Structures are given as C-alpha cells and as structure tokens.
Amino acid sequence: MTIPFTSAEVSSAIELLASRSLIRLVTEIDDNGAIPPRRLAAILPDLSSHQLRRATEEARARGLVRIAPGAGLELTESGSELADLYDAAARWARHHAYPAPVCEFSARVRHVLDLLVPSLAAERADGPSRPSAGRLPSAEAEGDLARPRTLLIQWLAGNPQFTRVSEPEPVA
C-alpha cells in the first residue's frame, strides 16, 4: 500500500488524533450515543472545561461530531470510523500488554498511534525509526500492527483535513 503522507502531515495528524480529550470524547459518544452539550462535564469529569471545549470545537471543525437537534453531540461517519480505529488500536495494545499490562484506554491508543508514525511517513531518512522510550513490541506484535496501520492509513486518506499542515503566521 502506498503511503502518501509526509512526516509533517503524519506528525500533525497524530498529534491531534492522539489527544486524550479527543479520544475520550469520540469513544464516549461511540459507546453511549449522543451527548447533550450541557452534560459533557458530568459525563467526562476527568477532563477540564477547557479540554472539553477544545476537543468539542476541534471535533466539530474537523467533521467528527455534529449537533443533532434534540440529542446533542453525535458522531459523523468519519467520527464513527475513527472510533473503530481507536478500538482496533486499544485491542492490539491490550493483546500485547502495550505499553503496560494495565493501562488507561486513551494511553493505549496514544502509544499505538505513536508506534505507527514512523511507518506512515513517505520520507523516512534511514528506515523506520522507533520510539526511544518504553518497551517495544515483539516481532509478532509488529506483525499484528498491520490492521491498525491499515485502518489509520485508510482513515487519513479519507479525511485529508487531518493531514493538512497549517502554514505559520507571517511575522509582521
């Protein structure tokens, strides 16, 4: 499968997708259905109001959630596919006890996304690089990463708004 992304595009996308608050928002809606905006703080009490606002604004701006009249925030098709990707990543991490045998769902997803970054960029200098910290998966686990990697590549290809790197503001 051809990987059409630059290092900057992949890094930008993964930085956003690996956000704990975005992972929590998307998976909560996926697991339990639409959330009325006024109930967000009660449903996700581990996130600050700033984190909730930022995750909600980002998710709406990127087309992951929409406001359904009378129901609240619900996932779009793109958001639902992202939730499937998160589930596949967490399933892989649980199966391989990565990054640790006991770990929070969002941390598992973040670690798996970080593992996938080097294999997604088209412009790797000298082969795939590895995260410098933590236990690396076994050869078997590496092979099992194919499914989450494929899902991520397909999802990014179908959601180019996540791989656009914004240009820095000109200095006046």
mmCIF file of C-alpha atoms in Angstrom:
data_model
loop_
_atom_site.group_PDB
_atom_site.id
_atom_site.type_symbol
_atom_site.label_atom_id
_atom_site.label_comp_id
_atom_site.label_asym_id
_atom_site.label_seq_id
_atom_site.Cartn_x
_atom_site.Cartn_y
_atom_site.Cartn_z
ATOM 1 C CA MET A 1 0.000 0.000 0.000
ATOM 2 C CA THR A 2 1.436 3.369 -0.993
ATOM 3 C CA ILE A 3 1.762 5.806 1.874
ATOM 4 C CA PRO A 4 1.086 9.285 0.512
ATOM 5 C CA PHE A 5 1.923 11.295 3.621
ATOM 6 C CA THR A 6 4.934 13.406 4.544
ATOM 7 C CA SER A 7 6.474 13.312 8.006
ATOM 8 C CA ALA A 8 4.976 16.718 8.807
ATOM 9 C CA GLU A 9 1.498 15.604 7.728
ATOM 10 C CA VAL A 10 1.658 12.424 9.782
ATOM 11 C CA SER A 11 3.003 14.206 12.843
ATOM 12 C CA SER A 12 0.323 16.878 12.641
ATOM 13 C CA ALA A 13 -2.478 14.333 12.258
ATOM 14 C CA ILE A 14 -1.252 12.033 15.024
ATOM 15 C CA GLU A 15 -0.732 14.933 17.424
ATOM 16 C CA LEU A 16 -4.428 15.740 17.100
ATOM 17 C CA LEU A 17 -5.742 12.164 16.919
ATOM 18 C CA ALA A 18 -3.722 11.110 19.979
ATOM 19 C CA SER A 19 -5.201 13.882 22.114
ATOM 20 C CA ARG A 20 -6.563 12.303 25.286
ATOM 21 C CA SER A 21 -9.590 14.599 25.313
ATOM 22 C CA LEU A 22 -10.459 13.826 21.672
ATOM 23 C CA ILE A 23 -10.070 10.089 22.286
ATOM 24 C CA ARG A 24 -12.313 10.335 25.359
ATOM 25 C CA LEU A 25 -14.972 12.400 23.550
ATOM 26 C CA VAL A 26 -15.138 10.191 20.455
ATOM 27 C CA THR A 27 -15.150 6.897 22.343
ATOM 28 C CA GLU A 28 -17.719 8.080 24.895
ATOM 29 C CA ILE A 29 -20.143 9.060 22.132
ATOM 30 C CA ASP A 30 -19.387 5.833 20.257
ATOM 31 C CA ASP A 31 -20.023 3.710 23.346
ATOM 32 C CA ASN A 32 -23.073 5.525 24.731
ATOM 33 C CA GLY A 33 -24.646 7.589 21.975
ATOM 34 C CA ALA A 34 -25.236 11.312 21.613
ATOM 35 C CA ILE A 35 -24.289 13.586 24.497
ATOM 36 C CA PRO A 36 -26.161 16.817 25.246
ATOM 37 C CA PRO A 37 -23.502 19.590 25.370
ATOM 38 C CA ARG A 38 -24.621 20.610 28.876
ATOM 39 C CA ARG A 39 -23.924 17.053 30.108
ATOM 40 C CA LEU A 40 -20.349 16.813 28.806
ATOM 41 C CA ALA A 41 -18.727 17.858 32.088
ATOM 42 C CA ALA A 42 -20.766 15.331 34.083
ATOM 43 C CA ILE A 43 -20.128 12.501 31.610
ATOM 44 C CA LEU A 44 -16.400 13.241 31.223
ATOM 45 C CA PRO A 45 -15.488 14.575 34.690
ATOM 46 C CA ASP A 46 -11.793 13.743 34.250
ATOM 47 C CA LEU A 47 -11.489 16.456 31.588
ATOM 48 C CA SER A 48 -11.379 20.170 32.406
ATOM 49 C CA SER A 49 -13.900 22.530 30.859
ATOM 50 C CA HIS A 50 -11.092 23.910 28.683
ATOM 51 C CA GLN A 51 -10.180 20.400 27.448
ATOM 52 C CA LEU A 52 -13.831 19.602 26.741
ATOM 53 C CA ARG A 53 -14.405 22.859 24.877
ATOM 54 C CA ARG A 54 -11.246 22.450 22.823
ATOM 55 C CA ALA A 55 -11.956 18.787 21.970
ATOM 56 C CA THR A 56 -15.553 19.569 21.033
ATOM 57 C CA GLU A 57 -14.589 22.559 18.873
ATOM 58 C CA GLU A 58 -11.828 20.582 17.152
ATOM 59 C CA ALA A 59 -14.090 17.563 16.590
ATOM 60 C CA ARG A 60 -16.840 19.739 15.107
ATOM 61 C CA ALA A 61 -14.430 21.738 12.931
ATOM 62 C CA ARG A 62 -12.860 18.532 11.579
ATOM 63 C CA GLY A 63 -16.175 16.810 10.906
ATOM 64 C CA LEU A 64 -16.008 14.130 13.607
ATOM 65 C CA VAL A 65 -19.115 15.208 15.513
ATOM 66 C CA ARG A 66 -22.212 17.248 14.788
ATOM 67 C CA ILE A 67 -25.028 18.565 16.907
ATOM 68 C CA ALA A 68 -28.182 16.555 16.383
ATOM 69 C CA PRO A 69 -31.288 18.547 17.297
ATOM 70 C CA GLY A 70 -32.806 17.173 20.469
ATOM 71 C CA ALA A 71 -29.993 14.678 21.024
ATOM 72 C CA GLY A 72 -26.735 16.568 21.363
ATOM 73 C CA LEU A 73 -23.280 15.753 20.051
ATOM 74 C CA GLU A 74 -23.226 12.668 17.858
ATOM 75 C CA LEU A 75 -20.537 11.097 15.718
ATOM 76 C CA THR A 76 -20.447 11.633 11.989
ATOM 77 C CA GLU A 77 -19.462 8.735 9.728
ATOM 78 C CA SER A 78 -15.870 9.939 9.948
ATOM 79 C CA GLY A 79 -16.084 10.069 13.751
ATOM 80 C CA SER A 80 -17.526 6.574 13.859
ATOM 81 C CA GLU A 81 -14.691 5.258 11.688
ATOM 82 C CA LEU A 82 -12.193 6.986 13.988
ATOM 83 C CA ALA A 83 -13.811 5.263 16.977
ATOM 84 C CA ASP A 84 -13.311 1.928 15.155
ATOM 85 C CA LEU A 85 -9.637 2.811 14.638
ATOM 86 C CA TYR A 86 -9.284 3.681 18.337
ATOM 87 C CA ASP A 87 -10.896 0.352 19.271
ATOM 88 C CA ALA A 88 -8.548 -1.602 16.976
ATOM 89 C CA ALA A 89 -5.517 0.193 18.406
ATOM 90 C CA ALA A 90 -6.612 -0.430 22.001
ATOM 91 C CA ARG A 91 -7.402 -4.081 21.221
ATOM 92 C CA TRP A 92 -3.886 -4.544 19.792
ATOM 93 C CA ALA A 93 -2.357 -2.829 22.837
ATOM 94 C CA ARG A 94 -4.357 -4.949 25.319
ATOM 95 C CA HIS A 95 -3.475 -8.155 23.490
ATOM 96 C CA HIS A 96 0.234 -7.294 23.557
ATOM 97 C CA ALA A 97 0.175 -5.628 27.023
ATOM 98 C CA TYR A 98 1.473 -2.441 25.448
ATOM 99 C CA PRO A 99 2.671 -0.082 26.839
ATOM 100 C CA ALA A 100 1.987 -1.939 30.115
ATOM 101 C CA PRO A 101 -0.279 -4.794 31.234
ATOM 102 C CA VAL A 102 -2.583 -2.306 32.972
ATOM 103 C CA CYS A 103 -3.137 0.992 31.216
ATOM 104 C CA GLU A 104 -5.887 3.536 30.523
ATOM 105 C CA PHE A 105 -7.706 3.173 27.165
ATOM 106 C CA SER A 106 -6.633 6.591 25.847
ATOM 107 C CA ALA A 107 -2.992 5.953 26.813
ATOM 108 C CA ARG A 108 -3.058 2.639 24.926
ATOM 109 C CA VAL A 109 -4.431 4.374 21.839
ATOM 110 C CA ARG A 110 -1.850 7.186 22.051
ATOM 111 C CA HIS A 111 1.033 4.719 22.364
ATOM 112 C CA VAL A 112 -0.146 2.663 19.386
ATOM 113 C CA LEU A 113 -0.578 5.779 17.236
ATOM 114 C CA ASP A 114 2.937 6.844 18.215
ATOM 115 C CA LEU A 115 4.246 3.417 17.179
ATOM 116 C CA LEU A 116 2.621 3.802 13.765
ATOM 117 C CA VAL A 117 4.040 7.251 12.956
ATOM 118 C CA PRO A 118 7.397 6.100 11.532
ATOM 119 C CA SER A 119 5.767 3.602 9.176
ATOM 120 C CA LEU A 120 3.337 6.151 7.731
ATOM 121 C CA ALA A 121 5.663 8.880 6.536
ATOM 122 C CA ALA A 122 6.767 8.651 2.906
ATOM 123 C CA GLU A 123 10.028 10.455 3.558
ATOM 124 C CA ARG A 124 11.927 8.357 6.087
ATOM 125 C CA ALA A 125 15.620 9.085 6.087
ATOM 126 C CA ASP A 126 17.167 5.746 7.023
ATOM 127 C CA GLY A 127 14.402 3.225 7.522
ATOM 128 C CA PRO A 128 11.749 3.039 10.183
ATOM 129 C CA SER A 129 12.609 4.706 13.438
ATOM 130 C CA ARG A 130 11.435 3.519 16.814
ATOM 131 C CA PRO A 131 10.140 5.348 19.824
ATOM 132 C CA SER A 132 13.104 5.895 22.132
ATOM 133 C CA ALA A 133 11.361 5.178 25.415
ATOM 134 C CA GLY A 134 9.465 2.211 26.722
ATOM 135 C CA ARG A 135 9.210 -1.446 25.879
ATOM 136 C CA LEU A 136 8.937 -2.176 22.184
ATOM 137 C CA PRO A 137 6.535 -4.825 20.912
ATOM 138 C CA SER A 138 7.749 -8.276 19.866
ATOM 139 C CA ALA A 139 8.145 -9.369 16.248
ATOM 140 C CA GLU A 140 4.699 -10.992 16.497
ATOM 141 C CA ALA A 141 3.225 -7.756 17.836
ATOM 142 C CA GLU A 142 4.894 -5.831 14.999
ATOM 143 C CA GLY A 143 3.119 -8.081 12.503
ATOM 144 C CA ASP A 144 -0.185 -7.632 14.298
ATOM 145 C CA LEU A 145 0.131 -3.856 13.872
ATOM 146 C CA ALA A 146 -0.844 -4.316 10.221
ATOM 147 C CA ARG A 147 -4.572 -3.968 10.943
ATOM 148 C CA PRO A 148 -4.372 -0.734 12.989
ATOM 149 C CA ARG A 149 -1.838 0.639 10.453
ATOM 150 C CA THR A 150 -4.143 -0.143 7.514
ATOM 151 C CA LEU A 151 -7.145 1.379 9.301
ATOM 152 C CA LEU A 152 -5.159 4.519 10.085
ATOM 153 C CA ILE A 153 -3.894 4.895 6.510
ATOM 154 C CA GLN A 154 -7.408 4.434 5.129
ATOM 155 C CA TRP A 155 -8.865 6.842 7.664
ATOM 156 C CA LEU A 156 -6.246 9.536 6.962
ATOM 157 C CA ALA A 157 -6.707 9.111 3.195
ATOM 158 C CA GLY A 158 -10.453 9.608 3.619
ATOM 159 C CA ASN A 159 -10.012 12.582 5.969
ATOM 160 C CA PRO A 160 -7.418 14.874 4.372
ATOM 161 C CA GLN A 161 -8.405 17.711 6.720
ATOM 162 C CA PHE A 162 -6.248 15.951 9.330
ATOM 163 C CA THR A 163 -3.090 15.779 7.244
ATOM 164 C CA ARG A 164 -3.046 19.412 6.141
ATOM 165 C CA VAL A 165 -0.173 21.174 7.816
ATOM 166 C CA SER A 166 -1.025 24.774 8.589
ATOM 167 C CA GLU A 167 1.444 27.389 7.482
ATOM 168 C CA PRO A 168 2.997 29.500 10.223
ATOM 169 C CA GLU A 169 1.643 33.016 10.596
ATOM 170 C CA PRO A 170 3.870 35.612 8.881
ATOM 171 C CA VAL A 171 5.784 37.814 11.295
ATOM 172 C CA ALA A 172 4.830 41.469 10.963
#
